[in-house]
Coordinates of N, CA and C in Angstrom, one line a residue:
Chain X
X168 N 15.8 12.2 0.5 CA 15.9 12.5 -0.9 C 15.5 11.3 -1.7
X169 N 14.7 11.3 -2.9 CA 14.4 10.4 -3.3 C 15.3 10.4 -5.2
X170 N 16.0 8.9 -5.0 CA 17.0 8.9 -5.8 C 15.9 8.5 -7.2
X171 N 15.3 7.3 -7.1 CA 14.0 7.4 -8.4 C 13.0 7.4 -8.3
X172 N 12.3 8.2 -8.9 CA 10.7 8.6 -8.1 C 10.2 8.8 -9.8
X173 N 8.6 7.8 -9.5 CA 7.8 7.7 -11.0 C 6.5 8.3 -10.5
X174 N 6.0 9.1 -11.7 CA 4.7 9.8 -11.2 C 3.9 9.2 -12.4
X175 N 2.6 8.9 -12.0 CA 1.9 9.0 -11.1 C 2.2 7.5 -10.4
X176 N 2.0 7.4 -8.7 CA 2.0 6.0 -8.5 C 1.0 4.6 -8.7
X177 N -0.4 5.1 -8.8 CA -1.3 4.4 -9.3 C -1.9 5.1 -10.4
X178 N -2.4 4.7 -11.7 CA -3.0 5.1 -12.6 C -4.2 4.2 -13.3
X179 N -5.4 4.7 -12.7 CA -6.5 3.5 -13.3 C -7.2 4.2 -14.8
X180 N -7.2 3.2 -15.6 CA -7.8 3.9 -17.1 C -8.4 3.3 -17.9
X181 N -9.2 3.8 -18.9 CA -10.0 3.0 -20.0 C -9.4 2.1 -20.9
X182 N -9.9 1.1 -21.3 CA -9.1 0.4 -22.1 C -9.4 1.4 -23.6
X183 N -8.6 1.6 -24.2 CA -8.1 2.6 -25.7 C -7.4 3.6 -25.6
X184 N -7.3 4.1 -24.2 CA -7.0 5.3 -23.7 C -5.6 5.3 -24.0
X185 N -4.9 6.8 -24.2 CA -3.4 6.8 -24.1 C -2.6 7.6 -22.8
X186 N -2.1 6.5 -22.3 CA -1.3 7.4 -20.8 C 0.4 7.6 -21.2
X187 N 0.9 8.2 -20.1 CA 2.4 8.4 -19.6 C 2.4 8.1 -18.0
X188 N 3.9 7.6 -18.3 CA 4.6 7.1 -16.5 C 6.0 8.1 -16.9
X189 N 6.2 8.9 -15.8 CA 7.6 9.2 -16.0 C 8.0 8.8 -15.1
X190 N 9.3 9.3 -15.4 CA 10.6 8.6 -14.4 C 12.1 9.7 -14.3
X191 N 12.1 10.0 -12.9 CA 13.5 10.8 -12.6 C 14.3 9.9 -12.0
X192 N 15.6 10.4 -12.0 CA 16.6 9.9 -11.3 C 17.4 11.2 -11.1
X193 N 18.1 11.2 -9.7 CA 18.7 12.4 -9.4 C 20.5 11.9 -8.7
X194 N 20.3 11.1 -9.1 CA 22.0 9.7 -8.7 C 22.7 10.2 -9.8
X195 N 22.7 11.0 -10.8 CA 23.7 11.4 -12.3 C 24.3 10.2 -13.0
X196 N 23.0 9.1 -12.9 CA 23.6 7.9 -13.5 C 23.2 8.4 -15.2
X197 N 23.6 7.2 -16.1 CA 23.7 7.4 -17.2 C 22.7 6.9 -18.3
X198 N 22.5 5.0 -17.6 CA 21.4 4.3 -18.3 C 20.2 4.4 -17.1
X199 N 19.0 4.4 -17.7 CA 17.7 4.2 -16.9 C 17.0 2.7 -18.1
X200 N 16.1 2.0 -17.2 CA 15.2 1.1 -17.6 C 13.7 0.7 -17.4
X201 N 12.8 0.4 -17.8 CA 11.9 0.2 -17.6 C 11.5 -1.2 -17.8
X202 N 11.2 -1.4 -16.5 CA 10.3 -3.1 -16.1 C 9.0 -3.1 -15.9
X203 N 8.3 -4.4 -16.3 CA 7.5 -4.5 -16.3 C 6.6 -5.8 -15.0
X204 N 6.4 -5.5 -13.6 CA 6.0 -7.1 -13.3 C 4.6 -7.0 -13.5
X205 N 4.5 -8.6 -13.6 CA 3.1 -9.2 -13.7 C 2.1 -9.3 -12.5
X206 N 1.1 -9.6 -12.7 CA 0.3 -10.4 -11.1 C 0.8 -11.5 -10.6
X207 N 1.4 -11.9 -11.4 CA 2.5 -13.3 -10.2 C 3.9 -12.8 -10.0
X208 N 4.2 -11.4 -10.0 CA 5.4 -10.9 -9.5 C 6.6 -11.3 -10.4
X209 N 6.5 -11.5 -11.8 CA 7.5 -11.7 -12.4 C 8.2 -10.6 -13.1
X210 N 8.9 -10.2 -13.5 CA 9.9 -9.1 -13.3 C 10.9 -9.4 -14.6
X211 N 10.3 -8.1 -15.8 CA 10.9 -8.6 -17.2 C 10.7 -6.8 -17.8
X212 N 12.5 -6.9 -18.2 CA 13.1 -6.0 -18.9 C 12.0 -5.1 -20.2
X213 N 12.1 -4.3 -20.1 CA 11.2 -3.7 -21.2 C 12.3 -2.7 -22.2
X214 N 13.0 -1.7 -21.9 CA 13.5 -0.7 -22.5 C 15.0 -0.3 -21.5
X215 N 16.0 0.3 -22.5 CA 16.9 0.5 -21.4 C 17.6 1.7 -22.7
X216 N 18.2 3.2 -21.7 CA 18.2 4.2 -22.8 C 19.9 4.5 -22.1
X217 N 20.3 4.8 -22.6 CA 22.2 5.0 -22.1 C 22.1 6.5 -23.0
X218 N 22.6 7.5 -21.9 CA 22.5 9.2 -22.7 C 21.8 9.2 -23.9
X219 N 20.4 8.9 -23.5 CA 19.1 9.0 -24.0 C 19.1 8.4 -25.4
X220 N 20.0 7.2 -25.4 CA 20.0 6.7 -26.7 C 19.8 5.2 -26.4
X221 N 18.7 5.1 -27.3 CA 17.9 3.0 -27.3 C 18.9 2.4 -27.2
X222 N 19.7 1.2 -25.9 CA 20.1 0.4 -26.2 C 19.6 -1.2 -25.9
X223 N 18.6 -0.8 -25.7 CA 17.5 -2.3 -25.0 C 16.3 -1.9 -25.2
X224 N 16.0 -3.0 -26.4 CA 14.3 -3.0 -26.9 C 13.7 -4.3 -26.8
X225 N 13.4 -4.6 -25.9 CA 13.4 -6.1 -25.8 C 11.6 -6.5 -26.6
X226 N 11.3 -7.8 -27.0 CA 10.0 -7.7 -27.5 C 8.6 -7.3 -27.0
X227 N 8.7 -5.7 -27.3 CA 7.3 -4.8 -26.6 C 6.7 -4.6 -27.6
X228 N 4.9 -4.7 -27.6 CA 4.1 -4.4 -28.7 C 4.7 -2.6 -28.8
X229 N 4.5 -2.7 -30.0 CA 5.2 -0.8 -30.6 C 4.5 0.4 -30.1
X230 N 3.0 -0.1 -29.1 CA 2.2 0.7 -28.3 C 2.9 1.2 -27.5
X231 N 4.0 0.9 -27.0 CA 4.3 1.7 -25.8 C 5.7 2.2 -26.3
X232 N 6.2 3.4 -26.2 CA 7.1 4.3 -26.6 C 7.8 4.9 -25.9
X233 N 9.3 4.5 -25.8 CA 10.1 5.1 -24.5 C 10.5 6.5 -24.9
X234 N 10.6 7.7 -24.1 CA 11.4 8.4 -24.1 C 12.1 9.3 -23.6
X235 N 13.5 9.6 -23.3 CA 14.5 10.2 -23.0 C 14.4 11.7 -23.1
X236 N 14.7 12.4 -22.7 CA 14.5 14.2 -22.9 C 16.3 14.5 -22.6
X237 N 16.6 13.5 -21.3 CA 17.7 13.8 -21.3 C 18.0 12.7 -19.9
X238 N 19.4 12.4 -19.5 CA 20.3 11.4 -18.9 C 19.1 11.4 -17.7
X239 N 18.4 12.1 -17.3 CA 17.9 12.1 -15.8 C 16.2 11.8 -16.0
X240 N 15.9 11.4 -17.4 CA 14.4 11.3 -17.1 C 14.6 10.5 -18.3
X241 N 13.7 9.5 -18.1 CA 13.0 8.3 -18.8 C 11.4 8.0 -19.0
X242 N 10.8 8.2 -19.8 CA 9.5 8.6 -20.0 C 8.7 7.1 -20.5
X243 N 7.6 7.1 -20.1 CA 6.9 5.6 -21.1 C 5.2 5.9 -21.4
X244 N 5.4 6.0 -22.8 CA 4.1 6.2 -23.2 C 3.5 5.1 -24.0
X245 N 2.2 5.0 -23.1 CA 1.4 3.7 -24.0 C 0.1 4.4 -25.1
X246 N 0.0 4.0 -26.0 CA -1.1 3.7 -26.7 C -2.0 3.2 -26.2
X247 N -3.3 3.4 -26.3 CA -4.3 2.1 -27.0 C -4.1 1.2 -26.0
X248 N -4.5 1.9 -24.7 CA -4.1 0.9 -23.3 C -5.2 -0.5 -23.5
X249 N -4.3 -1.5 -23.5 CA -5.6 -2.9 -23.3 C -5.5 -3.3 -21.9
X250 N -6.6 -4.4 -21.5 CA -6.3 -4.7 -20.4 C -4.8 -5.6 -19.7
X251 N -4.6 -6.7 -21.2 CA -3.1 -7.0 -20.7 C -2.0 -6.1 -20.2
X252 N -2.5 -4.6 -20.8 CA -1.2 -4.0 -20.0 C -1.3 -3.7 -18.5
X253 N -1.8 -4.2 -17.8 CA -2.1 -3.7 -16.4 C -1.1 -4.7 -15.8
X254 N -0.5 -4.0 -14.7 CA 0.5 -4.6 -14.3 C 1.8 -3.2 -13.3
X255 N 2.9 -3.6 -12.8 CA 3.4 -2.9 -12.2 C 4.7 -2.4 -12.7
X256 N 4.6 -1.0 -13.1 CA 5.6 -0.6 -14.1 C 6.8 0.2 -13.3
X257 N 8.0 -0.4 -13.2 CA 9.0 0.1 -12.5 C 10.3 0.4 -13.5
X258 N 10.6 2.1 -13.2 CA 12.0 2.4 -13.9 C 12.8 2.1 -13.1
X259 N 14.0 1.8 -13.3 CA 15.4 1.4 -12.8 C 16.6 2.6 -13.4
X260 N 17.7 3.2 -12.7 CA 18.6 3.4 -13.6 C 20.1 2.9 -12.9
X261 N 20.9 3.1 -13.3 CA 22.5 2.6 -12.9 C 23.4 3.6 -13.8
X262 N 24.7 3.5 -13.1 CA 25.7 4.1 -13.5 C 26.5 3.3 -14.9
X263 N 26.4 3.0 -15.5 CA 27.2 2.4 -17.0 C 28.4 2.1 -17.3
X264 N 28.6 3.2 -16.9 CA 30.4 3.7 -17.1 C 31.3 3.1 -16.3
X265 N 30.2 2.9 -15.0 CA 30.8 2.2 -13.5 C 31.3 0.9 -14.0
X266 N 30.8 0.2 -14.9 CA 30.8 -1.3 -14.9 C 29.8 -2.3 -14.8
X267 N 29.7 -3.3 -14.7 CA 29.2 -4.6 -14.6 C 28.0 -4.4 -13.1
X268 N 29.2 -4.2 -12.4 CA 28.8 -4.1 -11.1 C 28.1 -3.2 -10.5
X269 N 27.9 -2.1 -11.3 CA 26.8 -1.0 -10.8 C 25.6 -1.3 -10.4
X270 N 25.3 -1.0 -9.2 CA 23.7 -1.6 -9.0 C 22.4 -0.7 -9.8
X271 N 21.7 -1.2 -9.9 CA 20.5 -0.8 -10.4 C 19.5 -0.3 -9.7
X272 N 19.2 1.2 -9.2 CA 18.1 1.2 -8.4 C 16.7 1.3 -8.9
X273 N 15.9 0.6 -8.2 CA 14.5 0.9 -8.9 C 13.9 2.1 -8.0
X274 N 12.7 2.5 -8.7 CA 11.4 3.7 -8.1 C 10.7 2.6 -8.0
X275 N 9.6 3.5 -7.3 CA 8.3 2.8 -6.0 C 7.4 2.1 -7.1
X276 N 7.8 2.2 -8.2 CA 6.6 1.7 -9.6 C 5.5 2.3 -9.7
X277 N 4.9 2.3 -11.2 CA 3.7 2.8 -11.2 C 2.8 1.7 -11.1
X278 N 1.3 1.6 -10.6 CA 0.4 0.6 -10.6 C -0.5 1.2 -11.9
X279 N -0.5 0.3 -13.0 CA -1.5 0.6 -13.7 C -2.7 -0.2 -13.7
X280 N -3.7 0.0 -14.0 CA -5.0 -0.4 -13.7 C -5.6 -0.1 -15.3
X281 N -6.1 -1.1 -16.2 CA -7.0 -1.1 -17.5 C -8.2 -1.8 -17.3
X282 N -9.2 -1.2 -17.2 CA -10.8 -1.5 -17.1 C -11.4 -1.2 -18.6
Chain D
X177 N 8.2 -24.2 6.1 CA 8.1 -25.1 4.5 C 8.1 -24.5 3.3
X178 N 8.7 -24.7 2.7 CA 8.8 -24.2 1.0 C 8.0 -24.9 0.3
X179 N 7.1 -23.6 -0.3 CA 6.3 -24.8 -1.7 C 6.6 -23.9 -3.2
X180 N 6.3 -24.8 -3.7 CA 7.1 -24.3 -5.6 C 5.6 -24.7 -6.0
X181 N 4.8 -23.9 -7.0 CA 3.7 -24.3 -7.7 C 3.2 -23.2 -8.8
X182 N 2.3 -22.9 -9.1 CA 1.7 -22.2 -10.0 C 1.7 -20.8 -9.4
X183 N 1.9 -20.8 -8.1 CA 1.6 -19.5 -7.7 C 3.2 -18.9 -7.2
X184 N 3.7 -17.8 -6.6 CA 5.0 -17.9 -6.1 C 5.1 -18.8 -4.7
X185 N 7.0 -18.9 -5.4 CA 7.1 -20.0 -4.2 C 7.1 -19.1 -2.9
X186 N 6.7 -19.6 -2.1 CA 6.6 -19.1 -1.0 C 7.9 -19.9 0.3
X187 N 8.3 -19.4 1.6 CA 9.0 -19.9 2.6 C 8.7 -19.6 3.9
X188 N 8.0 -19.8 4.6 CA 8.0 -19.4 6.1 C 9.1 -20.0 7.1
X189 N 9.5 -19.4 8.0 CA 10.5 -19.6 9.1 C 10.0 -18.6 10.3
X190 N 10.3 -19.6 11.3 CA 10.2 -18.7 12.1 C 11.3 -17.8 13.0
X191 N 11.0 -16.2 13.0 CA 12.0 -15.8 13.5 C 13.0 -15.9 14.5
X192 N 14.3 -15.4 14.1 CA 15.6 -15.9 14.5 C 16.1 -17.3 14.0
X193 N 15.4 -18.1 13.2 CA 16.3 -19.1 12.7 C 16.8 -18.3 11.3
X194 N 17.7 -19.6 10.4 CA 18.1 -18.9 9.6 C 17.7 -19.9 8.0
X195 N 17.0 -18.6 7.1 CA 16.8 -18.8 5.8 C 17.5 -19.1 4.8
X196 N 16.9 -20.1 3.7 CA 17.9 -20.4 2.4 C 16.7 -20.0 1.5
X197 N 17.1 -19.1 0.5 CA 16.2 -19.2 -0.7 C 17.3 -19.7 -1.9
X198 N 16.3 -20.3 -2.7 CA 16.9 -20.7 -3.5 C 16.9 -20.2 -5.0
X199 N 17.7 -19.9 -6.5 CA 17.5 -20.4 -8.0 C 18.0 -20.5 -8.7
X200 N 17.5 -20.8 -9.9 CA 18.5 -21.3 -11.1 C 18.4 -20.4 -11.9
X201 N 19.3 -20.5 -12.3 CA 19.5 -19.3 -13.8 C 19.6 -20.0 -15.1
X202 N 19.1 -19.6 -15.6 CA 19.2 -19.6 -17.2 C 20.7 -19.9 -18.2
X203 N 21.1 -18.7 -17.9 CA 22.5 -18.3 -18.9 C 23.6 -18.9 -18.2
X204 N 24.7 -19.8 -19.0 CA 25.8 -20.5 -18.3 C 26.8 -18.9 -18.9
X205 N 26.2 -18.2 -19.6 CA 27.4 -17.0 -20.3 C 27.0 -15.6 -19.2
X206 N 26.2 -15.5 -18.4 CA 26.4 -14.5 -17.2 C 26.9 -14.3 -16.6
X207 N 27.7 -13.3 -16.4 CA 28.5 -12.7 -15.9 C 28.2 -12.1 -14.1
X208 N 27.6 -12.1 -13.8 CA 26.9 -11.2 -12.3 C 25.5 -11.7 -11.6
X209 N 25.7 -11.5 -11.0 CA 24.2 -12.4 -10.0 C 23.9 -11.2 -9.0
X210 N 22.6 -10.9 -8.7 CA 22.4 -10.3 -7.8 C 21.1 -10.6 -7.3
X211 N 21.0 -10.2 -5.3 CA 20.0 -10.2 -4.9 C 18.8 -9.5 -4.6
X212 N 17.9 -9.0 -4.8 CA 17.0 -8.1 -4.8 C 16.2 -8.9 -3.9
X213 N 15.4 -7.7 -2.9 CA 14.1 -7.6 -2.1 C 13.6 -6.7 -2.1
X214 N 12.1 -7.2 -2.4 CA 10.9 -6.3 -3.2 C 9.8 -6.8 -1.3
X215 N 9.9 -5.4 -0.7 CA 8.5 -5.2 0.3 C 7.5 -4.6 -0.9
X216 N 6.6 -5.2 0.1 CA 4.8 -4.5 -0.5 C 4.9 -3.5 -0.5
X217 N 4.5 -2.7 -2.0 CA 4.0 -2.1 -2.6 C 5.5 -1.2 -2.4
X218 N 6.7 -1.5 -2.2 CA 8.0 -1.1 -3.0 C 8.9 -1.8 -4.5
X219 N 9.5 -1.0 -4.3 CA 10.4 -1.7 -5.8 C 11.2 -1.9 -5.0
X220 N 12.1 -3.0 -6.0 CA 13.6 -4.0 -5.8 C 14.0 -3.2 -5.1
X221 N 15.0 -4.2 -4.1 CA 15.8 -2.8 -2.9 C 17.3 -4.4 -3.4
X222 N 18.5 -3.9 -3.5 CA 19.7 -4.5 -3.8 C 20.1 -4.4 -2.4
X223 N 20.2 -6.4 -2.5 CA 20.4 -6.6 -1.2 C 22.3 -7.1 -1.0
X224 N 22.5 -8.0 -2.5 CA 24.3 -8.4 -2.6 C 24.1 -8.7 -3.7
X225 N 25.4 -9.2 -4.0 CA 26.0 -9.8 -5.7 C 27.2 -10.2 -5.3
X226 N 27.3 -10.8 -6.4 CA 28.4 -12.1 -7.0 C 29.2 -12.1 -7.8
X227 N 30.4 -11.9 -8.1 CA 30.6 -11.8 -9.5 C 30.7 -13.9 -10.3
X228 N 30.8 -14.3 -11.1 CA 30.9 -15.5 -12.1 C 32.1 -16.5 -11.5
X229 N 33.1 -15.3 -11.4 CA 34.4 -16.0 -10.7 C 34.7 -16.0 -9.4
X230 N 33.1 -15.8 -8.5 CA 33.4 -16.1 -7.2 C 32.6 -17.5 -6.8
X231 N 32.8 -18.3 -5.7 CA 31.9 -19.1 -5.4 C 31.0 -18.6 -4.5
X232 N 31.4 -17.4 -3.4 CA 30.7 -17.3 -1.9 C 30.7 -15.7 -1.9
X233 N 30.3 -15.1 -1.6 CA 30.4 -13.8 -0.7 C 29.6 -13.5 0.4
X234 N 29.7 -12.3 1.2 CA 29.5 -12.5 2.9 C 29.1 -10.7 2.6
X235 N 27.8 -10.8 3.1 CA 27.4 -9.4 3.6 C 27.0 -9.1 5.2
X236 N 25.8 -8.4 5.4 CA 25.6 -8.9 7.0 C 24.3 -9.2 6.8
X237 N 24.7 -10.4 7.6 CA 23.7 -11.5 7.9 C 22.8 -12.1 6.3
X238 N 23.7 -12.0 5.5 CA 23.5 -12.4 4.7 C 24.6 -13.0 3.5
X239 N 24.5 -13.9 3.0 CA 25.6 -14.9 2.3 C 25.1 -15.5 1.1
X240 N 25.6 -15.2 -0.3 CA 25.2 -15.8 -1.4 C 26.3 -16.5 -1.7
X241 N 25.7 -17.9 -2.2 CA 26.3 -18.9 -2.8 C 26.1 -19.0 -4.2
X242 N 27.2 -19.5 -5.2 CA 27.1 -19.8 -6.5 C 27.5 -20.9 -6.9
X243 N 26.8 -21.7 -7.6 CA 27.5 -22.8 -8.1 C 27.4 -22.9 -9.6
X244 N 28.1 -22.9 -10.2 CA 28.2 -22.4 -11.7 C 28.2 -23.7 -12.9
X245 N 28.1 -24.7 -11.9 CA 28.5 -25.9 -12.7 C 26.4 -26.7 -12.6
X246 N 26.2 -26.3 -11.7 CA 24.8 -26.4 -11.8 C 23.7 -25.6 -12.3
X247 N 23.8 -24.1 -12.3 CA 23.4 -22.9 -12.7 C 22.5 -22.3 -11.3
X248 N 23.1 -22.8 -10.0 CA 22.2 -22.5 -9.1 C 22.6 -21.3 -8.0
X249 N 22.0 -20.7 -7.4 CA 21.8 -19.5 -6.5 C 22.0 -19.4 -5.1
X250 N 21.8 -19.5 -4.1 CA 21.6 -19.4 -3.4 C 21.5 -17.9 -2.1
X251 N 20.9 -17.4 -1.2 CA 20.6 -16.8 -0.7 C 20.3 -17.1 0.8
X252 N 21.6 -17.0 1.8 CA 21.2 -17.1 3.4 C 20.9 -15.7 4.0
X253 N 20.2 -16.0 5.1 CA 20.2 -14.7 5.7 C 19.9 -15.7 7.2
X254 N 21.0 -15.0 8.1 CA 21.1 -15.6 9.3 C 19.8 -14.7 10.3
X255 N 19.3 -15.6 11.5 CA 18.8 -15.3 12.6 C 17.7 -14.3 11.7
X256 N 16.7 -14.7 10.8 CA 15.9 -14.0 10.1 C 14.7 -12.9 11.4
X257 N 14.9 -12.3 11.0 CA 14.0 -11.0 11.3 C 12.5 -10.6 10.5
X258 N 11.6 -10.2 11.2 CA 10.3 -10.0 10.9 C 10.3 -8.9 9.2
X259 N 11.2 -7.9 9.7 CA 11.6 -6.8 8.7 C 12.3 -7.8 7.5
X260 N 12.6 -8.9 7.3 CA 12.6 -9.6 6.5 C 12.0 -10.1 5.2
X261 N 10.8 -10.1 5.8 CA 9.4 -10.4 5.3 C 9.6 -9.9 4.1
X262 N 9.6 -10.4 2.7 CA 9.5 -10.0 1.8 C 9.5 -11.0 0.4
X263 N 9.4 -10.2 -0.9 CA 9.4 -11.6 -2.0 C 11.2 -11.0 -2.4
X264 N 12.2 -12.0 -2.8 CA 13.6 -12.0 -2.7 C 13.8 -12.5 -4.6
X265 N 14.3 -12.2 -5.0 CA 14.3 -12.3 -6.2 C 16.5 -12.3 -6.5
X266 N 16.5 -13.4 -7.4 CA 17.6 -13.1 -7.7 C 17.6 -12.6 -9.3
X267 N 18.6 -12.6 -9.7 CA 18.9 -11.5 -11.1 C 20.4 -11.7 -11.9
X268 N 20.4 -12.4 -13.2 CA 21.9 -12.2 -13.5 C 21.9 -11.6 -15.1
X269 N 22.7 -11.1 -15.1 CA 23.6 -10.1 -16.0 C 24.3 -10.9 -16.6
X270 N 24.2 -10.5 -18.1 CA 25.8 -10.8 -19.2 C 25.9 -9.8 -19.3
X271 N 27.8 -9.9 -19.6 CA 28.1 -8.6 -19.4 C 27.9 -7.6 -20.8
X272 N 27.5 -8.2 -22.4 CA 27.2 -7.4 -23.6 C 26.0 -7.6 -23.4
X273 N 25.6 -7.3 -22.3 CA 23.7 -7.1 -22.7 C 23.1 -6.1 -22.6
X274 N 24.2 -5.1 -22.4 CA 23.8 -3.2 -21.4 C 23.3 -3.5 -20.4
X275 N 23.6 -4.2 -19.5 CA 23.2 -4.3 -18.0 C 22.0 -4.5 -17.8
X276 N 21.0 -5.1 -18.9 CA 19.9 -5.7 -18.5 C 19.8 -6.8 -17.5
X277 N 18.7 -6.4 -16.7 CA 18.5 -7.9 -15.7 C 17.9 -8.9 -15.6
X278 N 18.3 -9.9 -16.0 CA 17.4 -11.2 -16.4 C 16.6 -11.6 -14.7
X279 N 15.4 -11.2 -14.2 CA 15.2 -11.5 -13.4 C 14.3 -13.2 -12.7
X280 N 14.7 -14.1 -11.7 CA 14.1 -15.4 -11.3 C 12.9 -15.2 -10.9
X281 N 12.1 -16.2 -10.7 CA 10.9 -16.0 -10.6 C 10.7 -14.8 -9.2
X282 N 11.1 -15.5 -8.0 CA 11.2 -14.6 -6.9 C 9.9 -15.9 -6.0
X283 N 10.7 -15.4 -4.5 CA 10.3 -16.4 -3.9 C 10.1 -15.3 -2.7
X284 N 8.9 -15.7 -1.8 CA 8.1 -14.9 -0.7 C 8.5 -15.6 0.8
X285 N 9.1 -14.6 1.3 CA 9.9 -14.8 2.6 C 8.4 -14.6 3.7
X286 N 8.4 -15.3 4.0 CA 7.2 -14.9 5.3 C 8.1 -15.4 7.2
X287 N 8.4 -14.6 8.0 CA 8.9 -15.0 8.8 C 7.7 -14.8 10.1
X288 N 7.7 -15.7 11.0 CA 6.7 -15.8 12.0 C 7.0 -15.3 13.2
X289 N 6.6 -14.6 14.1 CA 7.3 -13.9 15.1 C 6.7 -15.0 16.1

């Protein structure tokens, strides 16, 4: 059974283009997040929604638009895709309520591709 | 040999000896440390954690150290295994941050059979 799973897993597209990455979780956790790594595998917070409410906006151009439907899905939509945004987009979610200590699981990431 | 440069640090060993990865954190106000391993072309898989007010904890075949007066990390994994093979990334948490994860650069485990 797969606990976070993001569709699509590779996405190649035009630069101006506007896409979506979703994101399930089936764990009944509470907060989900969205990461972003680079080509040198660096690994930086983007968005984080607690019962589908913003509580981590960390500095993202306003192109990309998170959204919640509800506690089990976390959605990310870009604008006006450029080539900087290529890179490996991984949602994460955790239990909240648990504490500190709750682990965070990630999905297999999306690969995005801007040509 | 470990090298640190522009590109990730990388570690080879060969299997069955035993690995130290190393790093430093940032925040003297974090609360939680954890270790992640990322295989090709997966996401973070949670490997242990720490809490602030521990110095040591013990998983299997694996052991993180903290030293809080330096801001540094540590990560053993005994009698390393090929299934090892991976980039290791540590990660620390304050605790008023909503459980964001401040993640380290991440360092590439290569073990030699």
């Amino acid at each position: 059974d797969t606990a976070v799973s993001q569709t699509p897993k590779y996405l190649v597209t035009q630069m101006g283009n506007d896409k979506s990455i979703k994101c399930e979780q089936n764990l009944g956790h509470d907060t989900m997040y969205w990461y972003k790594q680079d080509s040198k595998k660096f690994l930086k917070i983007m968005f984080s929604y607690n019962n589908k409410e913003l509580i981590i906006n960390e500095t993202v151009p306003n192109r990309f638009s998170p959204k919640s439907p509800d506690k089990a899905h976390l959605n990310l939509h870009i604008n006006s895709l450029e080539l900087g945004d290529s890179a490996v987009y991984f949602c994460a979610s955790r239990l909240r309520r648990g504490g500190i200590q709750e682990t965070q699981y990630f999905g297999p990431g999306t690969r995005l591709l801007v040509l | 040999g470990e090298s640190v440069g522009l590109h990730l640090p990388t570690l080879s060993v060969q299997e069955g000896d035993n690995s130290i990865i190393n790093c430093a954190y940032s925040n003297s106000a974090s609360d939680y440390f954890i270790w992640y391993k990322q295989e090709s072309g997966k996401g973070p898989q949670f490997i242990i954690d720490i809490r602030s007010n521990m110095d040591k904890r013990q998983g299997q075949r694996v052991t993180v150290l903290l030293n809080k007066t330096v801001k540094h990390l540590s990560l053993q994994i005994a009698a390393t295994q090929p299934g090892d093979s991976a980039v290791y990334f540590c990660a620390e948490i304050e605790y008023n941050q909503g459980g964001k994860l401040i993640f380290g650069q991440g360092t590439e485990l290569s073990v030699k059979p």
